[in-house]
Amino acid sequence: MQNLLHNLNPEQLAAVTLPPQNALILAGAGSGKTRVLTTRIAWLIQTGQVSPAGILAVTFTNKAAKEMLARLSGMMPINTRGMWVGTFHGLCNRLLRTHYRDAALPQSFQILDTQDQLSMIKRLLKANNIDDEKFPPKTLMYFINNNKDQGLRASAVEAYDAVERKMVELYQLYDDQCQREGVVDFAELLLRTYELLARNQPLREHYQQRFRHILVDEFQDTNNLQYAWLKQIAGHGTGRGGALFAVGDDDQSIYAFRGANVGNMSSFESEFQVKNLIKLEQNYRSHGHILDAANVLIANNSRRLGKNLRTDAGHGEQVRVYEASSDLQEAQWIVDEAKNLVSEGSRRSEIAVLYRSNAQSRVIEHALFSAGLPYTVYGGLRYFQRAEVKHAIAYLQLMDNPHNDSAFLRVVNFPTRGIGARTLEQLQNAAETYGISMYAAVPYMVGKAGSSLSAFVKLIEGVRFETQQMALPELVRITLESSGLLQHYANEKEGADRVENLEQMVSAATQFVGEEGYGQGAPAHLGPPSEAQAGAAIINADGVEILDADAPMATVMSPLSAFLSHASLEAGDNQAQAGQDAMQLMTVHSAKGLEFDNVFITGLEEGLFPHESSSKEDGGVEEERRLMYVAITRARKRLYMCFCQTRMLHGQTRYNMKSRFFDELPEESLKWLSPRVQSHWFANKKATWEDAKLTGGSDNAVAQRMAEKAGTAGWRIGESVVHGKFGEGVIVNIEGSGANCRAQINFGSAGMKVLDLSIAKLERLGR
DNA sequence: TCTAGATGGCTTTTT
DNA sequence: GCCATCTAGA
C-alpha cells in the first residue's frame, strides 16, 4: 500500500483515495493521468473496497486498454481476472455476444468496419435505384452514424425536407439489411447494447449492481451515446448505481468532428452532482518555456473548465521558430535540425515531426529519405485493412456466417470464377424478392450463372466441412489455400508482399488463440457452450435467471467468431519497422497521448493550421487551438515550430500567412531563427538567404532592388504586408506594372483583396 | 475480364 | 499532385 501511493503528489493522492463517489478529474497533459487511473483501481481493490469483478474501466483505444491492464498487473499481486477493462466497442461486443438472443442478433453476428459499411451502403443505393450523385454514399454513412451516435433510430429522426426524409428512409432500409445479414456497424454495437439494457430491466440492474466503480479515460472524447451508456450502466438516477470516476482534459478535446462532446464534462458535473473535482496541474513532462507557450495559447479559448500547467523542471530552452520560403525548404530545415539533434546525442525515435494533415508528410519524407535519415510514418493502412487480408477475412466470415452479403460479394468472384456483374445483379434481385441473403438465394439461380454460383457455395461448404475439427490457425491456412487466394497472389508479379501478409494471418491466428485462452487445439468452429455453461448463472431478485457476460470470451463465442471480431475491432498495428531507431512522423491527432524529447510542429500557416475548414464551423478555431495545445505539450525538452511562404497544395502553389497562433504565444518563450523578409521570389531566383547577404547591402534592400527591376513598385509575391484596415496579409499575386500595378493579397480572416499598389497604404512587415 | 485513361476529391480518426 | 474509383474499349 505504502508502495502504491508513494511518490504521488498531493492532488494525485487525493484523486486516488477519493471516497466511492462520482468524481471528475481534470488531468492536464503530462500530469500522470493513467497513473492516477490505475493506482485508483489498485487502491480500491487492495483496501478491500471492491472486488476486481466490481470494476469497469473504459477507454477509447485498444492501446490504452492494454496499457492500463499492463500497468495494473505490474502493480498488483492479485490477477486482473473478473475486472472489465476495455474499449466501449469491445465491452459492448462482449455483452452482445453473451446476450445475443435478448439483443435479437444471431450468435455469430459480424462487425462491419468503415469500409464494409460504405460498400454496404453503396449496394443499398444501387438496389433501390437511388442516384448516388444526389445521395453520396459517404454523406448517407455520416448521416446514419451521426444519428446512431445520438441514440436515434430512423423512426426517431426528424426530417424537415424531402432529401432528409429520403435519408431517413434509407437509414431504415440500411438497418433492415444489416439485421437480415446478421451484421452490425461500430455505432450499432453501442446503440444495440444501450437498447438491450434499456429494455431489459433484470439485465440492467444486474450490471448496475455489479459495477461498483466505473472508470473512464479520456472522458472529453465521449459522444452523446457513450455518455448515455455510461449513465445507464452507472445507474444514474436509480440511487443504487456505482460510482463514476471520469478522467479527462477539456483542453485536449480534438474529436468534435467525430461526435465527441466536451459538454459531457460539465453535464456530468451537474447531472451526477459531482462534489469531487480535482485538477491535476503539475506537469512532469515539459520544460518551462514549452509549458508557458501551451498555457498562454490555450488561454485564448473561452468556455474552458480552467486549468494551468506548472512544472518544476525550469525554463529550459526557448521554442525555436523558423520561416521557410517553401515547403521544400521547410523540409530541408527539419532534416538539418534533426541531424544536429542526432549529433548532439538524441535518439532518432525521440524526434517527432507533427503536421496537421497527412498530405504534408510527403515532402518531409522525401527530404528525410534523401538525407538517409530513417523514419516511420504513422497512419498508413492497418494490417487487417489490407485488401488481401480483407479478402481472406471475407472467406472466414462466410464460414462463420454465410449470410454476410458484404463478405459474399467481396470474394464470390475473387479470384475470378467467371461470375460477372450481370449474374450478381440477378442474384441480388432474387435475394431481394425472397428477403434472404445472396448466399441463400443461390439455389434459385438457373443456367450457367446458377452452376458457377453453386460451385462457389460448394467451395465454402466444402472448406467448412473439411475444417470442422480443426483449430483456428489450421482453418485459416486451409482457407487461404482452398480459396485460391495464395495461388492468385503467388502468380502476380508484385504479389510477394501480399503472399507474405496472407501467411502472416496464420501466425496472427496462432497468437490470438494463445492470448485469448482458447486451447491451441480447440476446434475453431465449435459453437460456444450452452448458456448454462457459460459464466455463472445469476438469479436476480425477481427470480429471473441472468447470465453474466463475465466468462472469458472463449466460453461466449467460437474461436473463429472471436478472431473475426478481433480483426474488426482491432485493425492491427500500422507501425512499420518498430525495431529501428527512426524519426517519428505523424499528424497532431495521432500524437495525442505520446511524448518526445524533441518535437517539430510544421506547416503553421493560416488555412492549414488552423485549417481553413475549421473557420466555417462553430467553435472550429477553438478546436484547432486545442489541437495546437496538444501538439506543443508533446515536447519534453525542445520544441520547434515552422511555416513557409509557399506551399504546394492540391497541385497548386499557395501563399499562406503565418498561423495566427504565433500571435497568441508568449514572445519571450520564442526564439525566431529566421528574419521575416526572405521571399519565395528569391528562392525562385535560386538566391538563398546566404546569397543575399553576400551580394551586399541589407537583405531587404537587395530584395527591393530586384523587385523594382520587375516593375512591381517594390513589392514582391510572397511578401508579408500590413494594411491599416485589413491587418496583416501576404501578397499572393501581382498584376501589371508601374502605375497600373495591382496586388492580390490574402489578409487571412479579412479575406482576399485586390489592391492598387499605387494607392493602397501598405507597410512591409519586418522583424 | 482486364486494363488504361478519365474523373473527382481533398482535414483530422478510432472502433 | 496524388490517390482511389469509375468507365470505356480491346
Tab-separated table of C-alpha atoms in Angstrom, chain A residues 194-505:
chain	number	residue	atom	x	y	z
A	194	TYR	CA	-27.844	0.574	-24.828
A	195	GLU	CA	-31.243	-0.504	-26.088
A	196	LEU	CA	-30.767	-4.010	-24.740
A	197	LEU	CA	-30.169	-2.722	-21.239
A	198	ALA	CA	-32.864	-0.077	-21.504
A	199	ARG	CA	-35.416	-2.706	-22.423
A	200	ASN	CA	-34.295	-5.467	-20.119
A	201	GLN	CA	-34.659	-4.432	-16.508
A	202	PRO	CA	-33.189	-7.511	-14.792
A	203	LEU	CA	-30.160	-7.432	-17.009
A	204	ARG	CA	-29.700	-3.716	-16.498
A	205	GLU	CA	-29.995	-3.962	-12.750
A	206	HIS	CA	-27.637	-6.849	-12.648
A	207	TYR	CA	-24.830	-4.904	-14.283
A	208	GLN	CA	-25.653	-1.733	-12.374
A	209	GLN	CA	-25.262	-3.616	-9.137
A	210	ARG	CA	-22.211	-5.444	-10.249
A	211	PHE	CA	-20.086	-2.485	-11.298
A	212	ARG	CA	-19.457	-0.522	-8.123
A	213	HIS	CA	-16.733	1.522	-9.747
A	214	ILE	CA	-16.793	2.702	-13.319
A	215	LEU	CA	-13.699	4.499	-14.505
A	216	VAL	CA	-13.489	6.330	-17.801
A	217	ASP	CA	-10.386	7.542	-19.555
A	218	GLU	CA	-10.355	10.499	-21.986
A	219	PHE	CA	-13.832	11.446	-20.903
A	220	GLN	CA	-13.748	14.598	-23.051
A	221	ASP	CA	-13.867	12.359	-26.111
A	222	THR	CA	-17.186	10.691	-25.284
A	223	ASN	CA	-20.053	11.218	-27.657
A	224	ASN	CA	-23.644	11.518	-26.548
A	225	LEU	CA	-24.418	7.842	-26.903
A	226	GLN	CA	-21.344	6.845	-24.943
A	227	TYR	CA	-22.306	9.253	-22.195
A	228	ALA	CA	-25.849	7.864	-22.141
A	229	TRP	CA	-24.394	4.357	-21.991
A	230	LEU	CA	-22.237	5.309	-19.016
A	231	LYS	CA	-25.175	6.953	-17.290
A	232	GLN	CA	-27.201	3.826	-17.792
A	233	ILE	CA	-24.620	1.384	-16.543
A	234	ALA	CA	-23.769	3.634	-13.603
A	235	GLY	CA	-27.452	3.533	-12.688
A	236	HIS	CA	-27.780	7.293	-12.811
A	237	GLY	CA	-30.987	8.326	-11.092
A	238	THR	CA	-31.630	4.916	-9.555
A	239	GLY	CA	-29.881	5.696	-6.313
A	240	ARG	CA	-28.084	2.367	-6.227
A	241	GLY	CA	-25.637	2.507	-9.097
A	242	GLY	CA	-21.872	2.504	-8.945
A	243	ALA	CA	-19.544	5.479	-8.736
A	244	LEU	CA	-18.363	7.060	-11.964
A	245	PHE	CA	-14.769	8.232	-11.947
A	246	ALA	CA	-14.164	10.299	-15.060
A	247	VAL	CA	-10.744	11.454	-16.124
A	248	GLY	CA	-10.362	13.941	-18.904
A	249	ASP	CA	-8.962	17.198	-20.198
A	250	ASP	CA	-11.259	19.644	-21.931
A	251	ASP	CA	-8.213	21.372	-23.398
A	252	GLN	CA	-7.327	18.208	-25.262
A	253	SER	CA	-10.723	17.672	-26.812
A	254	ILE	CA	-9.901	17.345	-30.510
A	255	TYR	CA	-12.504	14.902	-31.758
A	256	ALA	CA	-15.638	17.011	-32.067
A	257	PHE	CA	-15.654	16.153	-35.771
A	258	ARG	CA	-16.461	12.575	-34.955
A	259	GLY	CA	-19.173	13.361	-32.480
A	260	ALA	CA	-17.247	13.869	-29.254
A	261	ASN	CA	-18.979	16.321	-26.993
A	262	VAL	CA	-16.800	18.162	-24.469
A	263	GLY	CA	-20.042	19.379	-22.950
A	264	ASN	CA	-20.374	15.923	-21.445
A	265	MET	CA	-17.837	17.018	-18.846
A	266	SER	CA	-19.969	19.780	-17.466
A	267	SER	CA	-23.133	17.708	-17.947
A	268	PHE	CA	-21.530	15.020	-15.868
A	269	GLU	CA	-20.577	17.519	-13.209
A	270	SER	CA	-24.120	18.794	-12.839
A	271	GLU	CA	-26.168	15.683	-13.567
A	272	PHE	CA	-24.158	13.475	-11.239
A	273	GLN	CA	-23.817	16.250	-8.673
A	274	VAL	CA	-20.102	15.802	-8.647
A	275	LYS	CA	-18.624	17.060	-5.408
A	276	ASN	CA	-15.185	15.708	-6.068
A	277	LEU	CA	-13.474	17.745	-8.708
A	278	ILE	CA	-9.732	17.538	-8.738
A	279	LYS	CA	-7.343	19.287	-11.080
A	280	LEU	CA	-4.016	17.719	-11.869
A	281	GLU	CA	-1.898	20.647	-12.957
A	282	GLN	CA	1.563	19.513	-12.096
A	283	ASN	CA	3.277	18.611	-15.336
A	284	TYR	CA	6.060	16.062	-15.343
A	285	ARG	CA	6.885	16.240	-18.978
A	286	SER	CA	7.888	19.577	-20.437
A	287	HIS	CA	10.325	22.351	-19.705
A	288	GLY	CA	9.063	25.782	-18.686
A	289	HIS	CA	9.123	27.686	-21.960
A	290	ILE	CA	7.200	24.912	-23.649
A	291	LEU	CA	4.601	24.863	-20.912
A	292	ASP	CA	4.322	28.662	-20.917
A	293	ALA	CA	3.656	28.563	-24.631
A	294	ALA	CA	0.922	25.976	-24.120
A	295	ASN	CA	-0.693	27.843	-21.242
A	296	VAL	CA	-0.694	31.241	-22.911
A	297	LEU	CA	-2.035	29.823	-26.156
A	298	ILE	CA	-4.892	27.876	-24.638
A	299	ALA	CA	-5.921	30.855	-22.518
A	300	ASN	CA	-7.298	32.313	-25.759
A	301	ASN	CA	-10.111	29.796	-25.655
A	302	SER	CA	-13.331	30.732	-23.941
A	303	ARG	CA	-15.536	28.078	-22.351
A	304	ARG	CA	-12.769	26.288	-20.535
A	305	LEU	CA	-13.102	24.479	-17.290
A	306	GLY	CA	-9.914	26.289	-16.370
A	307	LYS	CA	-6.569	24.752	-15.655
A	308	ASN	CA	-2.965	25.856	-15.797
A	309	LEU	CA	0.006	23.556	-16.045
A	310	ARG	CA	3.095	24.119	-13.932
A	311	THR	CA	6.460	22.437	-13.795
A	312	ASP	CA	9.471	22.194	-11.544
A	313	ALA	CA	11.711	21.449	-14.474
A	314	GLY	CA	12.951	25.001	-15.019
A	315	HIS	CA	12.616	27.165	-18.125
A	316	GLY	CA	14.718	25.098	-20.435
A	317	GLU	CA	15.230	26.330	-23.949
A	318	GLN	CA	13.043	28.671	-25.904
A	319	VAL	CA	10.781	27.431	-28.651
A	320	ARG	CA	12.627	27.752	-31.938
A	321	VAL	CA	10.650	29.290	-34.765
A	322	TYR	CA	11.625	29.176	-38.401
A	323	GLU	CA	10.126	30.720	-41.501
A	324	ALA	CA	10.954	28.897	-44.694
A	325	SER	CA	10.458	30.166	-48.202
A	326	SER	CA	8.882	26.962	-49.428
A	327	ASP	CA	7.664	23.626	-48.206
A	328	LEU	CA	10.779	22.079	-49.714
A	329	GLN	CA	12.961	24.359	-47.706
A	330	GLU	CA	10.929	23.695	-44.588
A	331	ALA	CA	11.600	20.001	-45.039
A	332	GLN	CA	15.289	20.650	-45.598
A	333	TRP	CA	15.458	22.692	-42.435
A	334	ILE	CA	13.861	19.852	-40.486
A	335	VAL	CA	16.479	17.498	-41.890
A	336	ASP	CA	19.300	19.829	-40.886
A	337	GLU	CA	17.988	20.365	-37.382
A	338	ALA	CA	17.291	16.681	-36.921
A	339	LYS	CA	20.854	15.892	-37.924
A	340	ASN	CA	22.062	18.373	-35.337
A	341	LEU	CA	19.913	16.758	-32.694
A	342	VAL	CA	21.233	13.326	-33.533
A	343	SER	CA	24.811	14.521	-33.457
A	344	GLU	CA	24.115	16.060	-30.059
A	345	GLY	CA	23.150	12.604	-28.873
A	346	SER	CA	19.392	12.472	-29.341
A	347	ARG	CA	17.891	9.198	-30.359
A	348	ARG	CA	16.039	9.465	-33.659
A	349	SER	CA	12.958	7.935	-32.091
A	350	GLU	CA	12.917	10.911	-29.725
A	351	ILE	CA	12.392	13.275	-32.643
A	352	ALA	CA	8.811	13.703	-33.764
A	353	VAL	CA	7.626	15.657	-36.769
A	354	LEU	CA	3.985	16.666	-36.443
A	355	TYR	CA	1.699	18.039	-39.122
A	356	ARG	CA	-1.946	18.975	-39.370
A	357	SER	CA	-2.797	16.866	-42.396
A	358	ASN	CA	-1.320	13.720	-43.880
A	359	ALA	CA	-0.672	15.332	-47.246
A	360	GLN	CA	2.144	17.302	-45.659
A	361	SER	CA	4.218	14.245	-44.891
A	362	ARG	CA	5.226	13.588	-48.495
A	363	VAL	CA	7.693	16.436	-48.856
A	364	ILE	CA	9.185	15.771	-45.442
A	365	GLU	CA	9.513	12.071	-46.136
A	366	HIS	CA	11.264	12.840	-49.375
A	367	ALA	CA	13.790	15.088	-47.680
A	368	LEU	CA	14.445	12.588	-44.897
A	369	PHE	CA	14.836	9.800	-47.386
A	370	SER	CA	17.315	11.758	-49.483
A	371	ALA	CA	19.270	12.598	-46.357
A	372	GLY	CA	19.354	8.951	-45.329
A	373	LEU	CA	17.563	9.600	-42.031
A	374	PRO	CA	15.423	6.619	-41.001
A	375	TYR	CA	11.815	7.489	-40.207
A	376	THR	CA	8.431	5.874	-39.629
A	377	VAL	CA	5.139	7.335	-40.684
A	378	TYR	CA	2.099	6.618	-38.552
A	379	GLY	CA	-1.330	6.276	-40.016
A	380	GLY	CA	-0.959	4.099	-43.072
A	381	LEU	CA	-3.120	1.113	-43.870
A	382	ARG	CA	-3.560	-1.190	-40.933
A	383	TYR	CA	-2.865	-4.870	-41.256
A	384	PHE	CA	-6.456	-6.058	-41.244
A	385	GLN	CA	-7.451	-3.375	-43.735
A	386	ARG	CA	-5.151	-4.516	-46.499
A	387	ALA	CA	-7.077	-5.773	-49.493
A	388	GLU	CA	-5.617	-9.275	-49.496
A	389	VAL	CA	-6.187	-9.671	-45.775
A	390	LYS	CA	-9.754	-8.406	-46.115
A	391	HIS	CA	-10.323	-10.965	-48.816
A	392	ALA	CA	-9.109	-13.754	-46.575
A	393	ILE	CA	-11.233	-12.423	-43.726
A	394	ALA	CA	-14.248	-12.443	-46.036
A	395	TYR	CA	-13.776	-16.155	-46.711
A	396	LEU	CA	-13.561	-16.775	-42.985
A	397	GLN	CA	-16.667	-14.679	-42.436
A	398	LEU	CA	-18.566	-16.806	-44.894
A	399	MET	CA	-17.565	-19.931	-42.971
A	400	ASP	CA	-18.985	-18.406	-39.834
A	401	ASN	CA	-21.976	-16.572	-41.250
A	402	PRO	CA	-22.650	-17.105	-44.962
A	403	HIS	CA	-25.431	-14.519	-44.954
A	404	ASN	CA	-22.976	-11.659	-44.752
A	405	ASP	CA	-23.555	-10.203	-48.219
A	406	SER	CA	-20.559	-7.857	-47.992
A	407	ALA	CA	-18.253	-10.790	-47.465
A	408	PHE	CA	-20.015	-12.778	-50.175
A	409	LEU	CA	-19.689	-10.029	-52.774
A	410	ARG	CA	-16.093	-9.344	-51.898
A	411	VAL	CA	-14.879	-12.817	-52.756
A	412	VAL	CA	-17.539	-14.529	-54.843
A	413	ASN	CA	-15.513	-13.634	-57.890
A	414	PHE	CA	-12.105	-13.246	-56.362
A	415	PRO	CA	-10.025	-14.944	-57.586
A	416	THR	CA	-12.121	-14.770	-60.740
A	417	ARG	CA	-14.538	-17.623	-61.292
A	418	GLY	CA	-16.455	-16.295	-64.241
A	419	ILE	CA	-19.152	-14.747	-62.077
A	420	GLY	CA	-19.840	-11.395	-63.642
A	421	ALA	CA	-21.795	-8.288	-62.802
A	422	ARG	CA	-24.951	-9.434	-64.566
A	423	THR	CA	-25.070	-12.717	-62.653
A	424	LEU	CA	-24.660	-10.918	-59.389
A	425	GLU	CA	-27.347	-8.442	-60.292
A	426	GLN	CA	-29.756	-11.274	-60.904
A	427	LEU	CA	-28.733	-12.925	-57.669
A	428	GLN	CA	-29.259	-9.708	-55.804
A	429	ASN	CA	-32.739	-9.371	-57.255
A	430	ALA	CA	-33.574	-12.900	-56.229
A	431	ALA	CA	-32.290	-12.258	-52.729
A	432	GLU	CA	-34.393	-9.153	-52.501
A	433	THR	CA	-37.503	-10.851	-53.819
A	434	TYR	CA	-37.348	-13.551	-51.191
A	435	GLY	CA	-35.925	-11.340	-48.463
A	436	ILE	CA	-32.941	-13.615	-47.970
A	437	SER	CA	-29.192	-13.329	-48.242
A	438	MET	CA	-27.408	-13.690	-51.562
A	439	TYR	CA	-25.834	-16.892	-50.362
A	440	ALA	CA	-29.225	-18.336	-49.564
A	441	ALA	CA	-30.564	-17.161	-52.917
A	442	VAL	CA	-28.051	-19.148	-54.951
A	443	PRO	CA	-30.309	-22.245	-55.288
A	444	TYR	CA	-32.897	-20.050	-57.032
A	445	MET	CA	-30.494	-19.284	-59.853
A	446	VAL	CA	-30.645	-21.383	-63.017
A	447	GLY	CA	-28.467	-21.960	-66.053
A	448	LYS	CA	-24.776	-21.269	-66.365
A	449	ALA	CA	-24.865	-18.470	-63.826
A	450	GLY	CA	-26.537	-20.841	-61.398
A	451	SER	CA	-23.923	-23.514	-61.768
A	452	SER	CA	-20.933	-21.225	-61.287
A	453	LEU	CA	-22.582	-19.790	-58.212
A	454	SER	CA	-23.335	-23.200	-56.746
A	455	ALA	CA	-19.739	-24.147	-57.348
A	456	PHE	CA	-18.754	-21.243	-55.124
A	457	VAL	CA	-21.226	-22.299	-52.449
A	458	LYS	CA	-19.836	-25.840	-52.656
A	459	LEU	CA	-16.347	-24.441	-52.167
A	460	ILE	CA	-17.358	-22.633	-48.985
A	461	GLU	CA	-19.331	-25.575	-47.647
A	462	GLY	CA	-16.511	-27.930	-48.524
A	463	VAL	CA	-13.907	-25.969	-46.628
A	464	ARG	CA	-16.254	-25.559	-43.729
A	465	PHE	CA	-16.772	-29.314	-43.588
A	466	GLU	CA	-13.140	-30.125	-44.096
A	467	THR	CA	-12.067	-27.898	-41.230
A	468	GLN	CA	-14.830	-28.930	-38.859
A	469	GLN	CA	-12.480	-30.339	-36.240
A	470	MET	CA	-9.504	-28.129	-36.917
A	471	ALA	CA	-8.006	-25.459	-34.729
A	472	LEU	CA	-8.192	-21.876	-35.900
A	473	PRO	CA	-4.691	-21.462	-37.352
A	474	GLU	CA	-5.145	-24.640	-39.354
A	475	LEU	CA	-8.522	-23.456	-40.582
A	476	VAL	CA	-7.011	-20.188	-41.709
A	477	ARG	CA	-4.271	-21.990	-43.588
A	478	ILE	CA	-6.704	-24.321	-45.370
A	479	THR	CA	-8.929	-21.384	-46.264
A	480	LEU	CA	-6.063	-19.451	-47.790
A	481	GLU	CA	-5.184	-22.420	-49.956
A	482	SER	CA	-8.617	-23.707	-50.909
A	483	SER	CA	-9.935	-20.263	-51.768
A	484	GLY	CA	-7.179	-19.865	-54.317
A	485	LEU	CA	-6.047	-16.606	-52.737
A	486	LEU	CA	-2.492	-17.762	-52.135
A	487	GLN	CA	-2.208	-19.104	-55.669
A	488	HIS	CA	-3.627	-15.928	-57.109
A	489	TYR	CA	-1.135	-13.637	-55.419
A	490	ALA	CA	1.741	-16.046	-55.945
A	491	ASN	CA	1.132	-15.736	-59.678
A	492	GLU	CA	1.075	-11.973	-59.555
A	493	LYS	CA	4.227	-10.162	-60.478
A	494	GLU	CA	4.278	-7.939	-57.431
A	495	GLY	CA	2.352	-10.254	-55.170
A	496	ALA	CA	5.180	-11.299	-52.856
A	497	ASP	CA	4.246	-8.821	-50.134
A	498	ARG	CA	0.653	-9.882	-50.311
A	499	VAL	CA	1.513	-13.538	-50.038
A	500	GLU	CA	3.584	-12.692	-47.018
A	501	ASN	CA	0.703	-10.769	-45.467
A	502	LEU	CA	-1.589	-13.710	-46.045
A	503	GLU	CA	0.833	-16.130	-44.498
A	504	GLN	CA	1.121	-13.818	-41.552
A	505	MET	CA	-2.556	-14.444	-40.901
